[in-house]
Amino acid sequence: MNVRPSPPPRSARPQAPQYDDFGFLIGHHLTPTLGFDMNSGEDDYIRMWREFINYDWPLQKTATLVKMIESGVPHQFRGTVWKRLAKMGSHRKPEHYPETYFEVLSAVGDKTKASQQIELDLTRTFPNHRMFLGDNSYRSLLKRVLVAYSLHNHAVGYCQGMSNCAAVLLMFFPDAEDVFWLFVSIIDYKLDHHFEPGLRGMTDDAAIFVKLFQKTMPKLYKHLEAAGIEPLMYLTPWWLQLFTNLPLWSATLYLWDLYFLHGTTALFIGSLSILYTCQNLLLQAVGMQEIIPILLSPPLHCIEPKCLAAAAADLHVYKLVKQYRSNRSREQEATVRSEALTRLMKKDAQDMKRGRPALLPPIVTKYKTLRSVFKRDSEEERQKLERRDTHVALEEFLEKRLLHLPGLQMSRPRRTTDIV
Amino acid sequence: MAGQMRKALTYKLVLLGDAGVGKTAIAVQFVKGQFNPFLESTIGASFMNQTVTLPDETLIKFQIWDTAGQERFHSLAPMYYRGAQAAIVVYDITNRNSFEKAKEWIKELQQQGDPNVVVAFVGNKVDMPEARKIQPSEGESYASENGLFFIETSAKTAENVSELFMKIAKQLPSIQRQKDITSGPSNPGVKPGVGAPSKGKGGCCG
């Protein structure tokens, strides 16, 4: 009597899982088109890209390239374009690293503190993507990349969000060592301060972001502020996983294209563009409970790559970001240097009292007011250094010594004439 | 018509605890009524809304901030618990470290959080009794020493999850309800701003 004559309905039968064009379980990331909707000209556009790539090696950041990338990289060329923008040719490993660098680091396995957190995140990294479902071998590759990086850059180790970034690279490049070096190239000197304990790089950049946001969209800025929303509430999820949390994968990849092109400037471009395209919706939304969901999961039609590109163009955001960030970094660098010099001078004074040789060359200690020289804005002080040779000697000194002092690693090498 | 007449109160609630203890799973179980084994790691924090109805028909709207567990996100935590009227501090009953971490969160909330914040001390993953490292009595006694309420949950089986939020809702201070009556019922999204005097620049709406 329990026998049911009819077969179970079709929908109840176990079905093979279905994936979208990007490898996600259907319905997870809604991705109607690959790249941009180029209408009738699509074939020509792809042909143009193919020629461009064949011709230009490595890709130089010319106005043409910028324009082409902003118009959309055809998905089949993405891996190539990213690699070339990262200046990775056939030789993936920078010359000054030993041949077995990655092998040795990635073999460390479970012995580090970072690896515990990495292990915890492996099953929680794109669990709806075919490459990372179940006990897939790609998970072990992901682990090797992350463990190796945590040892390569000790100061940063592993930060949640990095696993998503490395996983995106694995979707394009199946070789773990390739991915490792590419990962190094996109994180080191760019995002590492964002990820390091204390997240200082991110909070610093968020402060610049606030200024840009206020300038470009003052009304929206006030609206969010009045609702008690602090920028880090949405910037942290956007930035620390490089926009991989957006519900539209083509938008994520578009912002990655920009990241390879512009470096961390792309974080600002992406964030301001999203806010701009969602502006009307956000202004209508009341209170945190309505606003935050829009920010953390923007409506798909608002973040289509072409909308983000149009927003960036409207806001002239690239130029603005460049301007704000360079001011800021000069300021920071000058402060860091002057602080370091002060420390040195103090140490020298102590050492000399104890009869030890001074670290600073005589020409530097001679000028007691030197500290202020490093403040770019103090023109008067600079004029006190009238003699050209002092200036030159100082520059040489800075090149040789100051750049290598602890505490100064955060400032990237730059011609000293920019600072003094 | 009942919908219009009901009092609706909005409260900010924050979930804190070590990485991987099941903060997101608890929130998702409460909000969507399901256990999702495919949850992604939380980066920074995620946000959810959910409403519960008290026996006296009062609607309690929770704005839930589900925070990231990794230690280096710690510096962001005050942004989420500042002005929060409720906090759920979660540990994993199969993991001693997470229990110690949870105690640290409690200390921090006592020192930095809102003085009237309702705190729940929650041992999660009771669906794994064979791996248990923290006995209920241990959590219970810590909670009672610190004036918190204690509950053990399973985000996987949903055991005690809605009870947890219901219990919080009942404990939310009644002074705020009185305040709401005076300010009128038709103010969705506007939080009763009682007991949150220590904010620099407006942690709440309105």
XYZ file of C-alpha atoms in Angstrom:
626
model
C 0.000 0.000 0.000
C 2.983 2.239 0.261
C 3.807 1.744 -3.351
C 3.361 4.869 -5.394
C 2.712 4.176 -9.024
C 3.911 7.455 -10.431
C 7.595 8.385 -10.623
C 8.792 11.252 -8.525
C 8.302 14.615 -10.162
C 11.100 15.643 -12.462
C 12.322 18.405 -10.259
C 12.823 16.083 -7.299
C 15.279 13.842 -9.112
C 18.900 14.459 -8.305
C 20.386 16.515 -11.066
C 23.949 17.241 -12.019
C 24.830 20.667 -10.648
C 24.783 23.430 -13.217
C 27.341 26.171 -13.422
C 27.313 29.539 -15.078
C 29.962 30.800 -17.498
C 32.303 31.658 -14.656
C 32.020 28.331 -12.838
C 29.607 29.365 -10.088
C 26.589 27.258 -9.213
C 23.729 28.699 -11.212
C 21.972 31.488 -9.425
C 24.790 32.454 -7.161
C 26.362 35.099 -9.333
C 24.043 36.423 -11.973
C 26.176 36.916 -14.999
C 24.140 37.577 -18.107
C 26.990 38.706 -20.317
C 30.686 38.148 -20.522
C 32.409 41.480 -20.479
C 30.507 44.276 -22.148
C 27.567 44.193 -24.423
C 29.289 45.284 -27.575
C 26.241 44.888 -29.817
C 27.084 44.269 -33.421
C 30.711 45.228 -33.233
C 31.719 42.400 -30.952
C 33.756 40.422 -33.432
C 35.719 43.455 -34.497
C 36.336 44.378 -30.914
C 37.722 40.950 -30.092
C 39.843 40.982 -33.220
C 41.208 44.350 -32.216
C 42.130 43.026 -28.789
C 43.819 39.991 -30.252
C 45.949 42.129 -32.520
C 46.751 44.488 -29.727
C 47.939 41.721 -27.465
C 50.019 40.066 -30.157
C 51.645 43.346 -30.994
C 52.286 44.910 -27.631
C 54.503 42.945 -25.292
C 54.622 43.642 -22.394
C 51.559 45.851 -22.181
C 52.526 49.454 -21.663
C 50.108 51.678 -19.834
C 49.328 53.916 -22.764
C 46.216 56.011 -23.241
C 44.989 53.475 -25.789
C 45.396 50.582 -23.372
C 43.622 52.457 -20.605
C 40.737 53.212 -22.922
C 40.522 49.646 -24.141
C 40.535 48.196 -20.667
C 37.926 50.648 -19.494
C 35.795 49.596 -22.456
C 35.998 45.995 -21.301
C 38.518 43.201 -21.629
C 37.084 40.215 -23.514
C 36.994 37.402 -21.003
C 39.179 35.047 -23.042
C 42.061 37.529 -22.901
C 41.784 38.360 -19.250
C 44.453 36.014 -17.943
C 46.939 37.197 -20.537
C 46.184 40.837 -19.943
C 46.498 40.537 -16.162
C 49.769 38.711 -16.384
C 51.237 41.247 -18.755
C 50.051 44.182 -16.734
C 51.728 42.580 -13.728
C 54.866 42.510 -15.889
C 55.020 38.763 -15.716
C 56.420 37.322 -18.888
C 57.608 33.805 -19.413
C 59.912 34.135 -16.418
C 57.418 34.207 -13.592
C 59.892 34.426 -10.721
C 61.799 37.651 -10.101
C 65.488 36.919 -10.610
C 66.689 37.670 -7.122
C 64.695 34.853 -5.529
C 66.123 31.336 -5.308
C 64.793 28.770 -7.741
C 63.016 26.698 -5.103
C 61.563 29.654 -3.157
C 57.922 28.775 -3.663
C 58.472 25.051 -3.250
C 60.195 25.501 0.080
C 57.743 28.031 1.498
C 54.606 26.255 0.387
C 55.806 22.953 1.821
C 55.717 24.316 5.371
C 52.102 23.244 5.692
C 50.352 23.342 9.045
C 53.168 24.489 11.233
C 52.481 28.216 11.335
C 49.918 30.305 13.120
C 48.669 31.717 9.839
C 48.032 28.235 8.499
C 45.362 27.592 11.145
C 43.346 30.534 9.925
C 44.055 29.599 6.306
C 42.791 26.084 6.952
C 39.619 27.493 8.481
C 38.965 29.667 5.441
C 39.705 27.093 2.726
C 36.240 25.553 2.922
C 34.697 29.020 3.107
C 36.302 30.439 -0.025
C 33.897 30.504 -2.974
C 32.124 27.372 -1.734
C 29.728 27.708 -4.680
C 32.416 27.664 -7.338
C 33.124 24.418 -9.143
C 36.856 24.693 -8.472
C 36.431 24.989 -4.727
C 33.468 22.709 -4.063
C 33.963 19.679 -1.865
C 37.440 18.258 -1.430
C 38.681 19.671 -4.634
C 42.366 19.646 -5.430
C 42.247 23.387 -6.040
C 41.753 23.879 -2.348
C 45.153 22.367 -1.674
C 46.691 24.647 -4.311
C 45.010 27.609 -2.673
C 46.453 26.555 0.653
C 49.970 26.285 -0.765
C 49.770 29.765 -2.251
C 48.492 31.326 0.967
C 50.917 29.504 3.254
C 53.832 30.488 1.010
C 52.725 34.123 0.985
C 52.287 34.228 4.767
C 55.939 33.227 5.096
C 57.148 35.386 2.226
C 55.644 38.511 3.781
C 55.981 37.904 7.493
C 54.686 41.278 8.551
C 51.371 40.581 6.875
C 51.060 36.833 7.260
C 47.530 35.897 6.382
C 44.464 38.127 6.534
C 40.926 36.991 5.835
C 39.974 38.180 2.374
C 43.305 37.139 0.878
C 41.980 33.663 0.188
C 39.344 35.133 -2.115
C 41.968 37.129 -3.984
C 44.226 34.114 -4.480
C 41.229 32.004 -5.495
C 40.312 34.441 -8.273
C 43.823 34.072 -9.668
C 43.535 30.278 -9.496
C 40.411 30.507 -11.627
C 42.610 31.944 -14.376
C 45.939 30.228 -13.833
C 46.011 26.569 -12.880
C 49.614 26.537 -11.684
C 50.123 27.321 -7.998
C 53.566 28.829 -8.465
C 52.310 31.129 -11.222
C 49.515 32.219 -8.927
C 51.906 32.756 -6.049
C 54.127 35.163 -7.966
C 51.158 36.961 -9.436
C 49.674 37.231 -5.955
C 52.960 38.656 -4.676
C 52.953 41.172 -7.501
C 49.465 42.443 -6.751
C 49.801 42.505 -2.951
C 53.365 43.531 -2.112
C 53.964 47.285 -2.078
C 50.282 47.821 -2.823
C 47.819 46.082 -0.588
C 50.105 44.613 2.050
C 49.560 47.505 4.446
C 45.816 47.058 4.006
C 46.096 43.474 5.202
C 48.679 43.800 7.953
C 47.684 43.535 11.620
C 45.936 46.766 12.584
C 44.808 47.252 8.954
C 46.565 50.598 8.919
C 46.906 50.879 5.184
C 43.186 50.462 4.819
C 42.255 53.023 7.443
C 44.741 55.484 5.918
C 43.243 55.017 2.479
C 39.747 55.223 3.935
C 40.613 58.692 5.245
C 41.530 59.773 1.720
C 38.394 58.110 0.403
C 36.272 60.196 2.790
C 37.671 63.414 1.344
C 36.991 62.282 -2.198
C 33.511 61.101 -1.310
C 32.686 64.423 0.338
C 33.967 66.306 -2.662
C 32.260 64.279 -5.367
C 28.915 63.434 -3.720
C 28.361 65.774 -0.778
C 24.634 65.109 -0.495
C 25.020 61.355 -0.379
C 27.911 61.656 2.036
C 25.746 63.595 4.487
C 22.891 61.180 4.031
C 25.030 58.184 4.980
C 26.654 60.026 7.832
C 23.263 60.988 9.242
C 22.270 57.318 9.206
C 25.280 56.493 11.365
C 27.111 54.690 8.585
C 30.868 54.870 8.696
C 32.747 54.331 5.431
C 34.742 51.418 6.829
C 31.480 49.520 7.228
C 31.343 49.028 3.472
C 34.943 49.721 2.470
C 36.303 46.823 4.532
C 34.223 44.173 2.743
C 34.866 45.821 -0.638
C 38.581 46.383 -0.319
C 39.909 43.479 1.698
C 38.553 40.954 -0.748
C 38.995 43.157 -3.800
C 35.282 43.446 -4.604
C 34.820 39.676 -4.830
C 31.740 40.041 -2.603
C 29.803 41.926 -5.290
C 26.781 39.966 -6.480
C 27.708 40.435 -10.151
C 30.835 38.570 -11.136
C 31.400 40.539 -14.333
C 31.567 43.656 -12.144
C 34.160 42.011 -9.898
C 36.299 41.064 -12.881
C 35.980 44.518 -14.391
C 37.264 46.057 -11.162
C 40.104 43.527 -11.169
C 41.012 44.684 -14.681
C 41.208 48.198 -13.278
C 43.238 46.992 -10.323
C 45.842 45.435 -12.580
C 45.896 48.655 -14.568
C 45.867 51.288 -11.813
C 46.885 49.453 -8.633
C 45.195 50.554 -5.417
C 43.806 53.646 -7.143
C 41.268 51.197 -8.562
C 39.881 50.674 -5.053
C 38.864 54.321 -4.974
C 37.559 54.268 -8.522
C 35.471 51.171 -7.818
C 34.076 52.410 -4.505
C 33.153 55.866 -5.743
C 31.625 54.432 -8.915
C 29.421 52.032 -6.965
C 28.247 54.836 -4.702
C 27.571 57.005 -7.730
C 25.526 54.440 -9.631
C 23.512 53.599 -6.505
C 23.179 57.235 -5.491
C 19.462 57.700 -6.133
C 18.541 54.454 -4.458
C 20.690 55.256 -1.466
C 19.223 58.729 -1.097
C 15.734 57.247 -0.991
C 16.719 54.598 1.544
C 16.081 55.445 5.173
C 18.304 54.424 8.051
C 21.011 51.863 8.386
C 18.684 48.919 7.863
C 17.815 50.064 4.349
C 21.112 51.597 3.309
C 23.670 49.002 4.346
C 22.080 46.126 2.377
C 22.276 48.231 -0.797
C 25.941 48.963 -0.183
C 26.936 45.415 0.662
C 24.910 43.885 -2.133
C 24.138 46.521 -4.745
C 21.369 45.865 -7.284
C 22.801 44.124 -10.331
C 21.703 46.715 -12.859
C 23.570 49.406 -10.919
C 26.929 47.696 -11.018
C 27.082 46.429 -14.562
C 30.586 47.185 -15.794
C 29.376 49.724 -18.338
C 27.551 51.639 -15.583
C 30.629 51.637 -13.372
C 32.763 52.819 -16.285
C 30.329 55.623 -17.077
C 30.265 56.659 -13.422
C 34.040 56.824 -13.227
C 34.114 58.971 -16.351
C 31.403 61.288 -15.006
C 33.241 61.822 -11.762
C 36.663 62.253 -13.398
C 37.561 60.018 -10.586
C 40.926 58.778 -11.811
C 42.417 62.257 -11.961
C 40.981 63.196 -8.588
C 42.250 60.102 -6.850
C 45.711 60.558 -8.276
C 45.795 64.131 -7.075
C 44.572 63.404 -3.550
C 46.725 60.380 -3.052
C 49.959 61.934 -4.220
C 49.489 64.905 -1.890
C 48.811 62.571 0.918
C 51.712 60.215 0.295
C 54.187 63.111 0.015
C 52.972 64.412 3.332
C 53.246 61.004 4.932
C 56.657 60.335 3.526
C 58.041 63.648 4.679
C 56.698 63.013 8.173
C 58.134 59.537 8.341
C 61.520 60.729 7.196
C 61.666 63.639 9.564
C 60.657 61.394 12.461
C 63.349 58.916 11.555
C 65.940 61.638 11.335
C 64.958 62.966 14.725
C 65.357 59.500 16.196
C 68.759 59.205 14.588
C 69.918 62.551 15.886
C 68.830 61.663 19.406
C 70.629 58.351 19.201
C 73.748 60.066 17.918
C 73.698 62.543 20.761
C 73.466 59.675 23.265
C 76.179 57.681 21.537
C 78.536 60.609 21.468
C 78.064 61.123 25.169
C 79.118 57.524 25.686
C 82.060 57.995 23.398
C 80.703 55.915 20.538
C 81.103 57.019 16.929
C 78.229 58.968 15.487
C 76.019 57.337 12.919
C 75.144 60.480 11.051
C 77.739 62.017 8.792
C 79.178 65.276 10.083
C 77.526 67.288 7.367
C 74.133 66.293 8.647
C 74.713 66.829 12.319
C 76.170 70.231 11.491
C 72.781 71.535 10.591
C 70.693 71.419 13.700
C 67.650 72.765 11.957
C 67.767 70.033 9.407
C 64.644 68.339 10.576
C 62.453 71.010 9.171
C 64.100 70.650 5.799
C 62.147 67.488 5.320
C 58.861 69.221 5.611
C 58.087 69.967 2.065
C 56.038 73.052 2.790
C 58.574 74.978 4.807
C 60.134 77.025 2.067
C 61.893 79.354 4.449
C 63.775 76.607 6.136
C 64.816 75.224 2.841
C 66.362 78.491 1.858
C 68.578 78.293 4.857
C 70.388 75.531 3.087
C 71.886 77.761 0.543
C 74.885 75.789 -0.327
C 74.257 73.355 -3.084
C 76.846 70.826 -1.914
C 75.058 70.355 1.383
C 71.985 69.523 -0.526
C 73.762 66.978 -2.673
C 75.543 65.359 0.241
C 72.287 65.097 2.044
C 70.625 63.411 -0.859
C 73.411 60.897 -1.132
C 73.149 60.183 2.534
C 69.445 59.662 2.321
C 69.800 57.307 -0.598
C 72.387 55.221 1.175
C 71.252 55.076 4.737
C 67.943 56.545 5.594
C 65.940 54.453 3.190
C 67.147 51.277 4.830
C 66.427 52.217 8.380
C 63.730 50.325 10.245
C 60.495 52.203 10.134
C 61.208 53.554 6.705
C 60.397 50.456 4.728
C 56.881 51.677 4.368
C 57.951 54.520 2.173
C 58.611 53.385 -1.319
C 61.887 54.411 -2.877
C 61.422 57.676 -4.661
C 63.795 60.257 -5.906
C 64.825 62.314 -2.925
C 64.492 65.534 -4.887
C 60.745 64.959 -4.701
C 60.866 65.225 -0.983
C 63.539 67.661 0.008
C -4.691 47.465 10.525
C -2.891 45.655 13.312
C 0.358 46.369 11.518
C -0.175 50.087 11.803
C -1.102 50.076 15.428
C 1.780 47.922 16.579
C 4.758 49.428 18.228
C 7.918 48.709 16.284
C 11.231 49.134 17.996
C 14.590 48.991 16.309
C 17.653 47.697 18.089
C 21.235 47.339 17.021
C 22.700 43.922 17.795
C 26.279 42.799 17.289
C 27.720 39.277 17.036
C 31.254 38.850 18.362
C 33.553 35.869 18.774
C 36.546 33.988 17.427
C 36.797 32.992 13.765
C 34.813 29.925 12.776
C 32.634 29.611 15.887
C 29.455 30.018 13.845
C 28.474 33.683 14.195
C 27.262 33.932 10.620
C 25.555 30.544 10.807
C 23.589 31.653 13.900
C 22.527 34.879 12.204
C 21.520 33.113 8.990
C 19.600 30.467 10.929
C 17.731 33.208 12.769
C 17.046 35.397 9.736
C 16.431 32.803 7.022
C 15.567 29.745 9.111
C 18.143 27.575 7.397
C 21.597 26.161 7.928
C 23.885 26.875 5.027
C 26.981 24.667 4.986
C 28.360 26.814 2.140
C 28.877 30.019 4.052
C 31.752 32.257 3.052
C 34.147 33.773 5.567
C 32.932 37.130 6.812
C 35.269 39.945 5.818
C 34.841 43.060 7.926
C 31.219 42.473 8.807
C 27.919 41.564 7.245
C 24.526 42.998 8.009
C 21.041 41.535 8.369
C 17.595 42.691 9.480
C 15.084 40.516 11.306
C 11.938 41.173 13.288
C 10.496 39.235 16.213
C 7.125 39.687 17.862
C 6.874 39.704 21.634
C 3.871 38.138 23.410
C 2.466 41.651 23.976
C 2.487 42.177 20.191
C 5.442 44.514 20.301
C 7.578 44.238 17.188
C 11.298 44.161 17.794
C 13.406 44.894 14.753
C 16.968 43.701 15.011
C 19.707 45.304 12.935
C 22.317 42.582 13.132
C 26.004 43.263 12.588
C 27.813 39.987 12.106
C 31.518 40.732 12.535
C 34.659 39.025 11.262
C 36.408 36.805 13.776
C 40.063 37.087 12.841
C 42.134 38.891 15.426
C 43.302 41.640 13.083
C 39.749 42.843 12.532
C 39.550 43.562 16.235
C 40.339 47.239 15.757
C 37.156 47.630 13.706
C 34.906 46.053 16.336
C 34.113 49.266 18.283
C 32.536 50.664 15.119
C 29.973 47.873 15.355
C 29.378 47.514 19.085
C 29.319 51.255 19.766
C 25.711 52.170 20.391
C 24.589 48.540 20.183
C 21.798 47.663 22.635
C 22.475 43.941 22.395
C 25.504 41.752 21.872
C 25.864 38.040 21.301
C 29.285 36.707 22.212
C 29.770 33.272 20.686
C 32.214 30.467 21.367
C 32.513 26.988 19.965
C 31.920 24.319 22.640
C 34.501 22.116 20.904
C 37.241 24.733 21.054
C 38.850 25.938 24.275
C 40.605 28.883 22.614
C 37.354 30.292 21.360
C 35.990 30.178 24.928
C 38.922 32.233 26.199
C 38.494 34.634 23.312
C 34.810 35.011 24.160
C 35.718 36.005 27.725
C 37.999 38.700 26.332
C 35.130 40.046 24.267
C 32.964 40.182 27.371
C 35.638 42.165 29.203
C 35.954 44.568 26.327
C 32.201 45.081 26.141
C 32.059 45.732 29.875
C 34.759 48.369 29.561
C 33.982 49.968 26.212
C 30.423 49.053 25.335
C 27.170 50.732 26.175
C 26.520 50.341 29.928
C 22.986 49.081 29.324
C 23.878 46.595 26.633
C 22.162 43.212 26.912
C 24.800 40.530 26.492
C 24.217 36.890 25.638
C 26.998 34.385 26.209
C 26.512 31.621 23.694
C 28.127 28.210 23.302
C 27.494 27.049 19.751
C 27.797 23.674 17.985
C 25.941 21.503 20.523
C 25.244 19.193 17.606
C 28.796 17.897 18.115
C 28.587 16.463 21.666
C 31.377 13.934 21.049
C 33.871 16.780 20.465
C 32.740 18.934 23.384
C 35.536 20.613 25.377
C 33.550 23.179 27.349
C 30.907 21.867 29.736
C 27.664 23.825 30.014
C 28.382 24.423 33.704
C 31.573 26.278 32.829
C 29.824 28.661 30.468
C 26.907 29.007 32.855
C 29.038 29.966 35.834
C 31.099 32.475 33.849
C 27.906 34.062 32.585
C 26.280 34.326 35.989
C 29.431 35.810 37.535
C 29.306 38.524 34.922
C 25.576 39.132 34.876
C 25.072 37.791 31.353
C 22.551 35.322 30.184
C 23.797 31.986 28.929
C 22.491 29.627 26.315
C 23.863 26.794 24.206
C 22.827 26.613 20.574
C 23.256 24.723 17.370
C 23.085 26.819 14.246
C 23.039 23.555 12.335
C 19.928 22.032 13.928
C 18.447 25.434 14.907
C 18.337 24.305 18.530
C 17.807 27.325 20.796
C 18.525 29.857 18.045
C 15.182 31.626 18.002
C 15.030 31.230 21.800
C 18.291 33.154 21.984
C 16.933 36.144 20.092
C 13.584 35.989 21.838
C 15.294 36.072 25.199
C 17.346 39.089 24.141
C 14.245 40.846 22.879
C 12.509 40.350 26.232
C 15.473 41.723 28.139
C 15.835 44.912 26.145
C 15.248 47.761 28.522
C 11.672 48.817 29.022
C 12.653 52.466 29.426
C 13.193 52.450 25.712
C 9.672 51.245 25.142
C 8.268 54.128 27.101
C 10.375 56.509 25.084
C 8.951 55.000 21.940
C 5.366 55.571 23.034
C 6.021 59.266 23.480
C 7.718 59.604 20.118
C 4.852 57.889 18.316
C 4.611 54.566 16.542
C 5.066 55.658 12.955
C 8.782 56.077 13.060
C 10.335 53.025 11.500
C 14.064 53.222 11.219
C 14.439 55.715 14.013
C 16.119 54.150 16.945
C 15.168 55.132 20.448
C 18.390 56.839 21.373
C 18.465 56.013 25.053
C 21.594 54.969 26.815
C 24.005 55.783 24.055
C 25.471 59.076 25.157
C 29.122 58.405 24.410
C 29.206 58.690 20.666
C 31.489 61.014 18.793
C 29.554 61.502 15.617
C 26.173 59.912 15.592
C 26.356 56.137 15.781
C 22.616 55.954 15.358
C 20.065 57.336 13.018
C 17.892 60.378 13.289
